[in-house]
CSV table of C-alpha atoms in Angstrom, one decimal:
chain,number,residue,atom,x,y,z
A,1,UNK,CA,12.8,1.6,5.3
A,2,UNK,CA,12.1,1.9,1.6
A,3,UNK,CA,12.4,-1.6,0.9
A,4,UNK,CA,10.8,-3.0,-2.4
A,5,UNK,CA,8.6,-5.6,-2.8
A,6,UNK,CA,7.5,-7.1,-6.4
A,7,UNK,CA,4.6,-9.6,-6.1
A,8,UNK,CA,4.2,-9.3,-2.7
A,9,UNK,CA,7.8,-10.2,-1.8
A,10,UNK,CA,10.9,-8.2,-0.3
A,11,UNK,CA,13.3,-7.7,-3.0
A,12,UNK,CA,16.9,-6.5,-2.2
A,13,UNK,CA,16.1,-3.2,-3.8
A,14,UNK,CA,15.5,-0.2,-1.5
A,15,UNK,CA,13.6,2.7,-3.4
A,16,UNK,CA,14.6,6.5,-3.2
A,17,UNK,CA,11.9,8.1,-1.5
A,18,UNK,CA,10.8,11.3,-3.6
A,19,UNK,CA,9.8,14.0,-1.2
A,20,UNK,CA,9.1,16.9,-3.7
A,21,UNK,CA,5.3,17.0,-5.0
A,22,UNK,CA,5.8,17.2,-8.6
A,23,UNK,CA,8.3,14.2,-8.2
A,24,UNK,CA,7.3,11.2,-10.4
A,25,UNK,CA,9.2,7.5,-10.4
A,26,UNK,CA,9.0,5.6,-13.8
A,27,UNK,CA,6.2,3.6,-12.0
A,28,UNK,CA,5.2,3.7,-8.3
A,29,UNK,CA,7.1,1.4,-6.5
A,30,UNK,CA,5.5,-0.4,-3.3
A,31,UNK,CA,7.8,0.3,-0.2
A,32,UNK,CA,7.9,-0.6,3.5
A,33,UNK,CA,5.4,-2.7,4.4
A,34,UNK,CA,2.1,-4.4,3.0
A,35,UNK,CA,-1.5,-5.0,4.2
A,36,UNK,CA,-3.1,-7.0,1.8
A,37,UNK,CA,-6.8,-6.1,2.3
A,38,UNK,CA,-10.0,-8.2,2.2
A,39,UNK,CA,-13.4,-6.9,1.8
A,40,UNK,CA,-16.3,-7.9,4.3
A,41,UNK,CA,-19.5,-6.8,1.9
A,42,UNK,CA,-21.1,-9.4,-0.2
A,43,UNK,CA,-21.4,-7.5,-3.4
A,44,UNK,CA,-19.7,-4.2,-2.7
A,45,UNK,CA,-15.9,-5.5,-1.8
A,46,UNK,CA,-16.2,-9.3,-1.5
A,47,UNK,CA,-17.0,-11.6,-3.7
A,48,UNK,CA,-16.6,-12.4,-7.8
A,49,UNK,CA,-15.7,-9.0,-9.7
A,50,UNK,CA,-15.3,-6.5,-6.9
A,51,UNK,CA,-13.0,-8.7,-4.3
A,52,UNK,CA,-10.6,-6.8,-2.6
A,53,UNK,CA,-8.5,-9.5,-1.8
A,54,UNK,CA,-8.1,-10.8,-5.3
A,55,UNK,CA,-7.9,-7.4,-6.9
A,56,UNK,CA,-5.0,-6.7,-5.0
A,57,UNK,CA,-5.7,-3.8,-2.9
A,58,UNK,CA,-3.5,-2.9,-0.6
A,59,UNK,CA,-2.3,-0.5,1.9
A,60,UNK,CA,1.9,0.0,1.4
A,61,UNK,CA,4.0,2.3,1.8
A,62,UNK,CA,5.0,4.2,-1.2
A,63,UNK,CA,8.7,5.9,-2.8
A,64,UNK,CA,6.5,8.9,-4.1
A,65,UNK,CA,5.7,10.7,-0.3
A,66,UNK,CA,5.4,14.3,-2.0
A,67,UNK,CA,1.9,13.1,-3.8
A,68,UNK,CA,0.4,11.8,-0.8
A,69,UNK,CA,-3.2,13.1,-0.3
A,70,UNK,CA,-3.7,13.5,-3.9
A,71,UNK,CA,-5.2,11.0,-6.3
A,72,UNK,CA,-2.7,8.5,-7.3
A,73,UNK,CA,-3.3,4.8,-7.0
A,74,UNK,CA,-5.3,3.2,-8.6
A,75,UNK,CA,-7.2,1.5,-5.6
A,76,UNK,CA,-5.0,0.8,-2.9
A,77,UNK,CA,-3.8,3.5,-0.1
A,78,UNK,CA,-0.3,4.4,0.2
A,79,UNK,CA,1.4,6.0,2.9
A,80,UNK,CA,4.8,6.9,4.1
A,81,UNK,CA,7.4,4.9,5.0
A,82,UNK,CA,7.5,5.4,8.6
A,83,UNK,CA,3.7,5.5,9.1
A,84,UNK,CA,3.5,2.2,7.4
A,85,UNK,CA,6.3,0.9,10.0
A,86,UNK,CA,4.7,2.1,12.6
A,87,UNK,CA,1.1,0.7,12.0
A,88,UNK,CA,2.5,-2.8,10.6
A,89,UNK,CA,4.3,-3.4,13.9
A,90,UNK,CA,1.2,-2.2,16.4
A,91,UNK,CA,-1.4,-3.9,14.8
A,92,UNK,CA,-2.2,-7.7,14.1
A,93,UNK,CA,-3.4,-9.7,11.0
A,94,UNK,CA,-6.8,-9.7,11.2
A,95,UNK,CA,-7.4,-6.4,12.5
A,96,UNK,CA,-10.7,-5.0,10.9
A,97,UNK,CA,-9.9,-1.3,8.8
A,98,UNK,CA,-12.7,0.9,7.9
A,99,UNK,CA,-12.1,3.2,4.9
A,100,UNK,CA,-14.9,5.7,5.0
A,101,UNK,CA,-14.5,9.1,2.4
């Protein structure tokens, strides 16, 4: 719980998980667990200049819990630590995610 990862890989760092809503790390550190996305539309999230995968996206858990549900990534979803658990250990690679508004 809390672990960070830098690049996509576990460091031995684990992150203090700021629960208040006007709490704000130096930069937003990517906790937990990872699912690295890839998009399935031609054009709209695959492919050249809008690819998921290669942009990064991702959805991780997150030190900042107290500013999730408000805007604050810059693409990817975070969630908290124990939800992130949770879903990485039911569900297997490949598993399609639908992110509708």
């Amino acid at each position: 719980m809390g672990r960070v990862f830098i690049g996509r890989k576990k460091t031995k760092k684990i992150a203090k998980i700021l629960k208040k809503t006007k709490s704000k790390s130096k930069d937003e550190k990517i906790t937990s667990r990872i699912f690295r996305l890839s998009g399935m539309e031609k054009g709209i999230n695959n492919g050249r200049n809008v690819d998921t995968y290669s942009r990064l996206i991702y959805i991780h858990g997150t030190d900042e819990e107290g500013r999730l549900g408000k805007p604050a990534s810059s693409g990817s979803i975070p969630m908290g630590n124990k939800a992130i658990i949770d879903l990485f250990d039911r569900i297997p690679v490949g598993t399609i995610v639908d992110i509708v508004r």
